[in-house]
Coordinates of C-alpha atoms and ligand atoms in Angstrom, one line a residue:
X1 CA 124.3 -7.6 -62.2
X2 CA 122.3 -9.7 -59.8
X3 CA 123.4 -9.6 -56.2
X4 CA 122.8 -12.6 -54.0
X5 CA 121.9 -12.3 -50.3
X6 CA 121.8 -15.1 -47.8
X7 CA 119.2 -15.3 -45.1
X8 CA 118.3 -17.9 -42.6
X9 CA 114.6 -18.8 -42.2
X10 CA 112.9 -20.7 -39.4
X11 CA 111.1 -23.6 -41.2
X12 CA 108.5 -23.6 -38.5
X13 CA 107.4 -20.1 -38.1
X14 CA 109.1 -18.2 -40.9
X15 CA 111.2 -16.0 -38.7
X16 CA 114.2 -14.4 -40.6
X17 CA 117.7 -13.9 -39.4
X18 CA 121.0 -12.9 -41.0
X19 CA 122.9 -15.6 -39.1
X20 CA 122.2 -19.2 -38.2
X21 CA 120.5 -19.7 -34.8
X22 CA 120.2 -22.9 -32.9
X23 CA 116.9 -22.0 -31.3
X24 CA 114.2 -19.8 -32.9
X25 CA 113.6 -16.7 -30.8
X26 CA 110.1 -16.5 -32.1
X27 CA 108.6 -19.9 -31.8
X28 CA 111.2 -21.6 -29.7
X29 CA 111.8 -24.6 -32.0
X30 CA 115.3 -26.0 -32.1
X31 CA 117.4 -26.5 -35.2
X32 CA 114.8 -25.1 -37.5
X33 CA 116.9 -22.4 -39.3
X34 CA 117.8 -23.2 -42.9
X35 CA 119.9 -21.0 -45.2
X36 CA 118.0 -19.6 -48.2
X37 CA 119.5 -17.5 -50.9
X38 CA 117.5 -14.5 -52.0
X39 CA 118.6 -13.4 -55.5
X40 CA 117.8 -10.0 -57.0
X41 CA 117.8 -10.5 -60.7
X42 CA 116.7 -8.5 -63.7
X43 CA 113.9 -10.8 -64.9
X44 CA 110.7 -9.4 -66.5
X45 CA 108.2 -10.6 -64.0
X46 CA 106.3 -7.5 -63.2
X47 CA 104.6 -8.9 -60.0
X48 CA 107.9 -9.2 -58.3
X49 CA 108.7 -6.7 -55.6
X50 CA 110.0 -3.7 -57.5
X51 CA 110.0 0.0 -56.7
X52 CA 107.9 0.6 -59.9
X53 CA 105.1 -1.4 -58.3
X54 CA 104.5 1.0 -55.4
X55 CA 102.4 4.0 -56.2
X56 CA 102.6 7.2 -54.1
X57 CA 100.2 7.2 -51.2
X58 CA 98.5 10.1 -49.5
X59 CA 96.7 10.0 -46.2
X60 CA 92.9 10.6 -46.4
X61 CA 90.2 11.3 -43.9
X62 CA 88.4 8.0 -43.3
X63 CA 85.0 9.2 -44.3
X64 CA 86.3 10.6 -47.5
X65 CA 87.5 7.2 -48.6
X66 CA 85.2 6.0 -51.4
X67 CA 84.2 2.4 -51.5
X68 CA 81.7 0.2 -53.3
X69 CA 80.1 -3.0 -52.0
X70 CA 82.5 -5.8 -52.8
X71 CA 81.7 -7.4 -56.0
X72 CA 81.2 -11.1 -55.7
X73 CA 81.4 -13.9 -58.2
X74 CA 79.1 -16.7 -57.4
X75 CA 80.8 -20.1 -57.9
X76 CA 77.4 -21.8 -58.2
X77 CA 78.5 -24.2 -55.5
X78 CA 76.2 -23.2 -52.6
X79 CA 78.3 -24.8 -49.9
X80 CA 81.5 -23.1 -51.1
X81 CA 79.7 -19.7 -51.6
X82 CA 78.3 -20.0 -48.1
X83 CA 81.7 -20.4 -46.5
X84 CA 83.0 -17.5 -48.4
X85 CA 80.1 -15.3 -47.3
X86 CA 78.4 -15.2 -50.7
X87 CA 80.9 -15.9 -53.4
X88 CA 84.4 -14.9 -54.5
X89 CA 85.3 -11.3 -53.9
X90 CA 87.1 -9.5 -56.7
X91 CA 90.8 -9.3 -56.2
X92 CA 90.8 -11.6 -53.2
X93 CA 93.5 -14.2 -52.4
X94 CA 92.2 -17.4 -50.9
X95 CA 94.2 -20.2 -49.3
X96 CA 92.6 -23.6 -48.9
X97 CA 94.4 -26.1 -46.8
X98 CA 93.9 -29.7 -45.9
X99 CA 95.7 -33.1 -45.5
X100 CA 96.8 -34.9 -48.6
X101 CA 94.0 -36.9 -50.3
X102 CA 91.2 -35.1 -48.5
X103 CA 89.9 -33.7 -51.8
X104 CA 91.2 -30.2 -52.2
X105 CA 92.1 -30.6 -55.9
X106 CA 88.8 -32.3 -56.5
X107 CA 86.8 -29.5 -54.9
X108 CA 88.6 -26.7 -56.8
X109 CA 88.5 -28.5 -60.1
X110 CA 84.8 -29.1 -59.7
X111 CA 84.3 -25.4 -59.0
X112 CA 86.4 -24.5 -62.0
X113 CA 84.4 -26.8 -64.2
X114 CA 80.9 -25.8 -63.0
X115 CA 81.3 -22.0 -62.6
X116 CA 79.1 -20.7 -65.4
X117 CA 80.3 -18.4 -68.1
X118 CA 83.7 -17.6 -66.4
X119 CA 87.1 -18.3 -67.9
X120 CA 89.2 -20.2 -65.3
X121 CA 92.8 -21.1 -65.4
X122 CA 93.7 -24.1 -63.3
X123 CA 97.5 -24.2 -62.7
X124 CA 98.8 -27.5 -61.5
X125 CA 102.3 -28.2 -60.2
X126 CA 101.4 -31.6 -59.0
X127 CA 99.4 -33.5 -61.7
X128 CA 99.8 -33.8 -65.4
X129 CA 97.2 -32.4 -67.8
X130 CA 96.1 -35.9 -68.6
X131 CA 95.5 -36.7 -64.9
X132 CA 93.5 -33.5 -64.5
X133 CA 91.5 -34.4 -67.6
X134 CA 90.7 -37.9 -66.2
X135 CA 89.6 -36.3 -62.9
X136 CA 87.4 -33.9 -64.8
X137 CA 85.8 -36.8 -66.7
X138 CA 84.6 -38.2 -63.3
X139 CA 83.2 -35.0 -62.2
X140 CA 81.2 -33.7 -65.2
X141 CA 80.8 -34.5 -68.8
X142 CA 79.6 -31.0 -69.7
X143 CA 81.9 -28.7 -71.7
X144 CA 83.4 -25.9 -69.6
X145 CA 85.5 -22.8 -69.9
X146 CA 88.3 -24.1 -67.7
X147 CA 91.9 -24.1 -69.0
X148 CA 94.6 -26.2 -67.5
X149 CA 98.3 -25.8 -67.5
X150 CA 101.1 -27.7 -65.7
X151 CA 103.7 -25.2 -64.6
X152 CA 105.7 -24.3 -61.5
X153 CA 107.5 -21.1 -62.4
X154 CA 105.5 -18.1 -61.4
X155 CA 107.0 -16.1 -64.2
X156 CA 105.6 -18.6 -66.7
X157 CA 102.3 -18.6 -64.9
X158 CA 101.9 -14.9 -65.1
X159 CA 102.8 -14.9 -68.8
X160 CA 100.0 -17.5 -69.4
X161 CA 97.7 -15.4 -67.4
X162 CA 98.6 -12.3 -69.5
X163 CA 97.7 -14.1 -72.7
X164 CA 94.6 -15.9 -71.5
X165 CA 93.1 -13.2 -69.3
X166 CA 91.1 -15.6 -67.0
X167 CA 88.4 -14.4 -64.6
X168 CA 89.6 -16.7 -61.8
X169 CA 93.0 -18.4 -61.2
X170 CA 93.4 -21.6 -59.2
X171 CA 96.9 -22.8 -58.2
X172 CA 97.5 -26.4 -57.0
X173 CA 99.6 -26.1 -54.9
X174 CA 101.5 -23.1 -53.5
X175 CA 104.3 -25.5 -52.2
X176 CA 105.2 -26.5 -55.8
X177 CA 105.8 -23.0 -57.1
X178 CA 109.1 -21.3 -57.5
X179 CA 109.9 -17.7 -58.3
X180 CA 113.1 -16.6 -59.9
X181 CA 113.7 -14.0 -57.2
X182 CA 114.5 -16.6 -54.7
X183 CA 117.1 -19.3 -55.2
X184 CA 116.0 -21.8 -52.6
X185 CA 114.0 -24.9 -53.5
X186 CA 110.3 -25.1 -54.0
X187 CA 108.4 -25.5 -50.7
X188 CA 110.9 -23.6 -48.6
X189 CA 109.6 -20.7 -46.5
X190 CA 111.0 -17.9 -48.6
X191 CA 109.7 -19.4 -51.8
X192 CA 106.2 -19.9 -50.5
X193 CA 106.2 -16.4 -49.0
X194 CA 107.4 -14.7 -52.1
X195 CA 105.2 -16.7 -54.5
X196 CA 102.1 -15.9 -52.4
X197 CA 103.1 -12.2 -52.3
X198 CA 103.4 -12.1 -56.1
X199 CA 99.9 -13.6 -56.4
X200 CA 98.6 -11.1 -53.9
X201 CA 100.0 -8.2 -55.9
X202 CA 98.5 -9.7 -59.0
X203 CA 95.1 -10.2 -57.5
X204 CA 94.9 -6.7 -56.0
X205 CA 96.1 -5.0 -59.2
X206 CA 93.9 -6.8 -61.6
X207 CA 90.9 -7.6 -59.5
X208 CA 91.1 -11.3 -60.4
X209 CA 90.4 -13.7 -57.5
X210 CA 93.2 -16.3 -56.9
X211 CA 92.7 -19.5 -55.0
X212 CA 95.8 -21.2 -53.7
X213 CA 95.8 -24.8 -52.5
X214 CA 98.2 -25.4 -49.6
X215 CA 99.3 -28.6 -47.9
X216 CA 99.1 -28.9 -44.2
X217 CA 102.1 -29.8 -42.0
X218 CA 102.0 -32.6 -39.5
X219 CA 101.1 -30.3 -36.7
X220 CA 98.2 -28.8 -38.7
X221 CA 99.5 -25.5 -39.9
X222 CA 98.5 -24.6 -43.4
X223 CA 101.2 -24.3 -46.1
X224 CA 103.9 -25.3 -43.7
X225 CA 104.6 -22.1 -41.7
X226 CA 101.8 -19.9 -40.5
X227 CA 103.3 -17.0 -42.4
X228 CA 100.8 -17.2 -45.2
X229 CA 97.8 -16.7 -43.1
X230 CA 98.2 -13.0 -42.8
X231 CA 99.1 -12.4 -46.4
X232 CA 95.9 -13.9 -47.8
X233 CA 92.4 -12.6 -47.4
X234 CA 90.7 -15.9 -46.6
X235 CA 92.0 -19.2 -45.1
X236 CA 89.7 -22.2 -45.6
X237 CA 90.4 -25.6 -44.2
X238 CA 89.1 -28.8 -45.7
X239 CA 88.8 -31.6 -43.3
X240 CA 87.2 -34.9 -42.6
X241 CA 88.0 -38.5 -41.8
X242 CA 89.4 -40.2 -44.9
X243 CA 87.6 -43.4 -44.1
X244 CA 84.3 -41.7 -44.3
X245 CA 82.8 -39.7 -47.2
X246 CA 81.9 -36.5 -45.3
X247 CA 84.1 -33.4 -45.6
X248 CA 83.8 -30.1 -43.8
X249 CA 85.0 -26.8 -45.3
X250 CA 85.7 -24.4 -42.5
X251 CA 86.7 -20.8 -42.7
X252 CA 89.5 -19.9 -40.3
X253 CA 90.0 -16.3 -41.5
X254 CA 87.7 -14.3 -43.8
X255 CA 88.2 -10.6 -44.4
X256 CA 84.8 -10.5 -46.3
X257 CA 82.5 -12.7 -44.1
X258 CA 81.9 -14.6 -41.0
X259 CA 84.1 -17.5 -39.9
X260 CA 81.2 -19.2 -38.3
X261 CA 79.9 -20.6 -41.6
X262 CA 80.8 -24.0 -42.8
X263 CA 80.3 -26.1 -45.9
X264 CA 79.6 -29.8 -45.9
X265 CA 80.3 -32.2 -48.8
X266 CA 80.3 -35.8 -49.4
X267 CA 83.0 -37.5 -51.6
X268 CA 81.4 -39.7 -54.1
X269 CA 82.7 -41.5 -57.2
X270 CA 81.7 -38.6 -59.3
X271 CA 83.2 -35.8 -57.2
X272 CA 82.0 -33.9 -54.2
X273 CA 78.3 -33.7 -53.5
X274 CA 77.0 -30.7 -51.6
X275 CA 75.2 -31.7 -48.4
X276 CA 72.5 -29.1 -47.9
X277 CA 70.9 -31.0 -45.0
X278 CA 73.7 -32.1 -42.6
X279 CA 71.4 -34.1 -40.4
X280 CA 71.2 -36.7 -43.1
X281 CA 74.5 -37.9 -41.8
X282 CA 72.6 -39.8 -39.1
X283 CA 69.2 -40.3 -40.5
X284 CA 70.0 -43.6 -42.1
X285 CA 69.7 -45.6 -38.9
X286 CA 66.7 -44.1 -37.3
X287 CA 64.3 -46.9 -37.6
X288 CA 66.0 -49.3 -35.2
X289 CA 66.5 -48.4 -31.5
X290 CA 69.7 -49.9 -30.0
X291 CA 71.1 -49.4 -26.6
X292 CA 74.1 -47.1 -26.4
X293 CA 73.0 -44.6 -29.0
X294 CA 71.6 -41.1 -28.4
X295 CA 71.0 -38.2 -30.7
X296 CA 72.4 -34.8 -30.1
X297 CA 71.1 -31.5 -31.6
X298 CA 74.4 -29.8 -32.2
X299 CA 75.5 -26.6 -33.9
X300 CA 78.6 -26.5 -36.1
X301 CA 79.4 -22.9 -36.8
X302 CA 76.0 -21.5 -37.5
X303 CA 74.5 -24.7 -38.8
X304 CA 72.3 -26.9 -36.6
X305 CA 72.6 -30.6 -37.2
X306 CA 71.6 -33.8 -35.5
X307 CA 74.2 -36.3 -35.0
X308 CA 74.3 -39.8 -33.4
X309 CA 76.5 -40.6 -30.5
X310 CA 77.4 -44.2 -29.8
X311 CA 78.7 -45.6 -26.6
X312 CA 79.8 -49.0 -25.5
X313 CA 80.3 -49.8 -21.9
X314 CA 81.6 -53.3 -21.0
X315 CA 83.5 -54.9 -18.1
X316 CA 87.2 -54.4 -18.3
X317 CA 89.0 -57.5 -19.3
X318 CA 92.4 -56.2 -18.3
X319 CA 93.2 -54.6 -15.0
X320 CA 93.1 -51.0 -16.3
X321 CA 89.9 -50.0 -17.9
X322 CA 90.1 -48.6 -21.4
X323 CA 88.7 -45.3 -22.5
X324 CA 88.5 -44.3 -26.1
X325 CA 86.7 -41.5 -27.9
X326 CA 86.4 -40.9 -31.7
X327 CA 85.3 -37.4 -32.7
X328 CA 85.0 -36.3 -29.1
X329 CA 87.4 -34.9 -26.5
X330 CA 88.7 -37.8 -24.4
X331 CA 89.3 -35.6 -21.4
X332 CA 85.8 -34.2 -21.6
X333 CA 84.5 -37.8 -21.6
X334 CA 86.6 -38.7 -18.5
X335 CA 85.1 -35.7 -16.8
X336 CA 81.6 -36.8 -17.7
X337 CA 82.3 -40.3 -16.4
X338 CA 83.6 -38.8 -13.1
X339 CA 80.3 -36.8 -12.8
X340 CA 78.2 -39.9 -13.4
X341 CA 80.2 -41.9 -10.8
X342 CA 79.9 -39.2 -8.2
X343 CA 76.3 -38.0 -8.8
X344 CA 74.5 -41.1 -10.1
X345 CA 76.4 -43.7 -8.2
X346 CA 77.4 -45.6 -11.3
X347 CA 80.4 -47.7 -10.8
X348 CA 82.0 -47.1 -14.2
X349 CA 85.6 -47.2 -12.7
X350 CA 85.9 -50.9 -13.6
X351 CA 84.4 -50.6 -17.1
X352 CA 85.8 -50.1 -20.5
X353 CA 84.1 -47.1 -22.2
X354 CA 84.2 -46.4 -25.9
X355 CA 82.6 -43.4 -27.6
X356 CA 82.1 -42.7 -31.2
X357 CA 80.5 -39.9 -33.2
X358 CA 78.7 -41.2 -36.3
X359 CA 79.8 -40.0 -39.7
X360 CA 83.5 -39.6 -38.8
X361 CA 83.2 -35.9 -38.0
X362 CA 84.7 -34.1 -35.1
X363 CA 82.4 -31.8 -33.1
X364 CA 83.4 -29.3 -30.4
X365 CA 80.1 -28.4 -28.9
X366 CA 79.4 -28.4 -25.2
X367 CA 75.8 -29.3 -26.0
X368 CA 76.9 -32.8 -26.8
X369 CA 77.5 -33.6 -23.1
X370 CA 73.9 -34.7 -22.4
X371 CA 73.7 -37.0 -25.4
X372 CA 77.1 -38.5 -24.5
X373 CA 76.0 -39.2 -20.9
X374 CA 72.7 -40.6 -22.0
X375 CA 74.4 -42.9 -24.5
X376 CA 76.8 -44.2 -21.9
X377 CA 74.0 -44.8 -19.4
X378 CA 71.9 -46.5 -22.0
X379 CA 74.7 -48.9 -22.9
X380 CA 75.5 -49.5 -19.2
X381 CA 71.9 -50.5 -18.3
X382 CA 71.3 -52.0 -21.8
X383 CA 68.0 -50.1 -22.3
X384 CA 67.6 -48.4 -25.7
X385 CA 66.7 -44.7 -26.0
X386 CA 63.6 -44.0 -28.0
X387 CA 64.8 -43.0 -31.5
X388 CA 62.5 -40.0 -31.5
X389 CA 64.3 -38.4 -28.5
X390 CA 67.2 -36.0 -28.8
X391 CA 69.3 -34.0 -26.4
X392 CA 71.0 -30.6 -26.2
X393 CA 72.6 -29.5 -23.0
X394 CA 75.9 -29.1 -21.3
X395 CA 76.7 -30.8 -18.0
X396 CA 78.5 -29.1 -15.2
X397 CA 80.9 -30.6 -12.7
X398 CA 78.2 -31.0 -10.0
X399 CA 75.9 -32.8 -12.4
X400 CA 73.7 -29.8 -13.2
X401 CA 72.2 -29.5 -16.7
X402 CA 73.5 -26.2 -18.0
X403 CA 72.0 -24.0 -20.7
X404 CA 73.6 -23.7 -24.2
X405 CA 73.5 -21.1 -26.9
X406 CA 71.1 -20.9 -29.8
X407 CA 68.7 -23.4 -28.4
X408 CA 65.8 -22.3 -30.6
X409 CA 67.8 -23.1 -33.7
X410 CA 68.5 -26.6 -32.4
X411 CA 64.9 -27.2 -31.3
X412 CA 63.6 -26.0 -34.7
X413 CA 66.0 -28.4 -36.5
X414 CA 64.9 -31.4 -34.4
X415 CA 61.3 -30.4 -34.9
X416 CA 61.8 -30.1 -38.6
X417 CA 63.3 -33.6 -38.7
X418 CA 60.3 -35.1 -36.9
X419 CA 61.7 -35.8 -33.5
X420 CA 59.1 -36.0 -30.7
X421 CA 61.0 -35.0 -27.6
X422 CA 64.1 -32.8 -27.0
X423 CA 65.7 -32.7 -23.6
X424 CA 67.2 -29.3 -22.7
X425 CA 68.2 -27.4 -19.5
X426 CA 65.4 -25.8 -17.6
X427 CA 67.3 -22.5 -17.7
X428 CA 67.1 -22.6 -21.5
X429 CA 63.4 -23.7 -21.4
X430 CA 62.3 -20.7 -19.4
X431 CA 62.8 -18.2 -22.2
X432 CA 61.2 -20.4 -24.9
X433 CA 57.9 -20.0 -26.6
X434 CA 56.9 -23.7 -26.5
X435 CA 53.7 -23.2 -28.6
X436 CA 55.9 -22.5 -31.6
X437 CA 57.0 -26.1 -31.9
X438 CA 55.3 -29.5 -32.3
X439 CA 58.2 -31.2 -30.5
X440 CA 57.8 -31.7 -26.8
X441 CA 60.4 -29.8 -24.8
X442 CA 61.6 -31.7 -21.7
X443 CA 63.2 -29.6 -19.0
X444 CA 66.0 -31.0 -16.9
X445 CA 67.8 -29.5 -13.8
X446 CA 70.2 -32.2 -12.8
X447 CA 71.6 -35.4 -14.3
X448 CA 69.6 -37.7 -12.0
X449 CA 66.3 -36.4 -13.5
X450 CA 67.5 -37.4 -17.0
X451 CA 68.2 -40.9 -15.7
X452 CA 64.8 -41.1 -14.0
X453 CA 62.9 -39.9 -17.0
X454 CA 64.6 -42.2 -19.5
X455 CA 65.3 -45.5 -17.7
X456 CA 63.0 -45.6 -14.7
Ligands
LIG1 P1 92.3 -35.1 -54.2 O1 91.4 -34.0 -54.6 O2 93.4 -35.6 -55.1 O3 92.9 -34.7 -52.8 P2 94.0 -33.6 -52.4 O4 94.1 -32.7 -53.6 O5 93.4 -32.9 -51.2 O6 95.3 -34.3 -52.1 O7 91.3 -36.3 -53.8 C1 91.8 -37.5 -53.5 C2 90.7 -38.5 -53.2 O8 89.4 -38.3 -53.7 C3 91.2 -39.8 -53.9 O9 91.6 -40.7 -52.9 C4 90.1 -40.3 -54.7 C5 88.9 -39.5 -54.2 N1 87.9 -39.2 -55.3 C6 86.7 -39.7 -55.2 O10 86.3 -40.5 -54.4 N2 85.8 -39.4 -56.2 C7 86.1 -38.5 -57.2 O11 85.2 -38.2 -58.1 C8 87.4 -38.0 -57.3 C9 87.8 -37.0 -58.4 C10 88.3 -38.3 -56.3
LIG2 MG1 95.8 -32.4 -54.8

């Protein structure tokens, strides 16, 4: 006879308690505990937590443990493979998160349709089979070995898997699934946790890679609570500005590779296109020089790319000047403005300053500083920057131009794209072999020098 147990779960962090609490002792959020009934029944889902599933373990000497190189399945999507560190590892459990409408379902359906020779089961709890078919039509017309099923009960899903024996399983999304062990509604902490654990046991036991799609909560955590992140092997995040076509796939956790890699895609009417050369994001406008734009040689993860910074400085119409930054940290911009005011004597205090990073992407790279300052100065004095100049340096509080990491990689990228001059810190330039590049490397020590060289 099934015995029901009642537990209370914090819907924010997943903490469990046997009684209701007003404030979560783990994450400190108020009023977040919700009652969830955990039912032990006698269903026949063999991936549920049962004593029969645990095999006896024996401690071994670490160098006696045998291992083989992880076997990887290439998805034939180079950007996706790159983020994973070379393909899907056998028996791994992946979680891919992102805001609604960003393209998670599109990305995974596309991978399912184009993975050569592999049998893939695409389980959807969100869309009907017809909807998925219509989406597939947009992506590719070629026949594939991808099966679809609309199902939300994990028991049913595992029985489909048993009869179909797929090589890869995709689940869209983990929040829609329910397992019969837990009585609470789909999307609650205990359901998400238990469904993920079932898939993890399945993946490990059969060696089948499983990819789970998870929604992101309003404060940015994947799959609601953070609890999933340590159950799964990889956590990927799909992000981008929905008003632009570019999407970035980042790895937040990867047990089989580096988290510094990232994949870049562009959403088109026929699915996601792989962007092998990220600098193309800016290259469209390079022929015209306008005041207020400067190009920065940045590094996202391990990938160098050149992006355009746009600034607009104008007299404040209202009493308090406005400051706004898109894709760049506003506090960092305020700091740079203060440095300009103090070191270069620019009276920017009475001006509105707007800053924008082209392509709708967000970059956190200190090397952007110099390009940001140059764009602001260029807009302020209304003198365009030569479109063959680019910049890569951090700016310190006293106006000094500071060195940045991996400068060779940035210079090589700018060189490859045909830029004629790159402005870097003199501390970076010291260690460089300048004969290697066609591009002229301009060394800067303090911010005034940049101003003199560009606008004097
Ligand atoms: P979707 O994959 O449904 O997002 P998610 O699963 O993350 O919620 O993608 C939604 C958007 O992608 C939708 O607004 C339409 C757009 N889209 C294209 O622009 N081109 C395409 O080929 C496809 C399939 C979708
Ligand atoms: Mg979706």
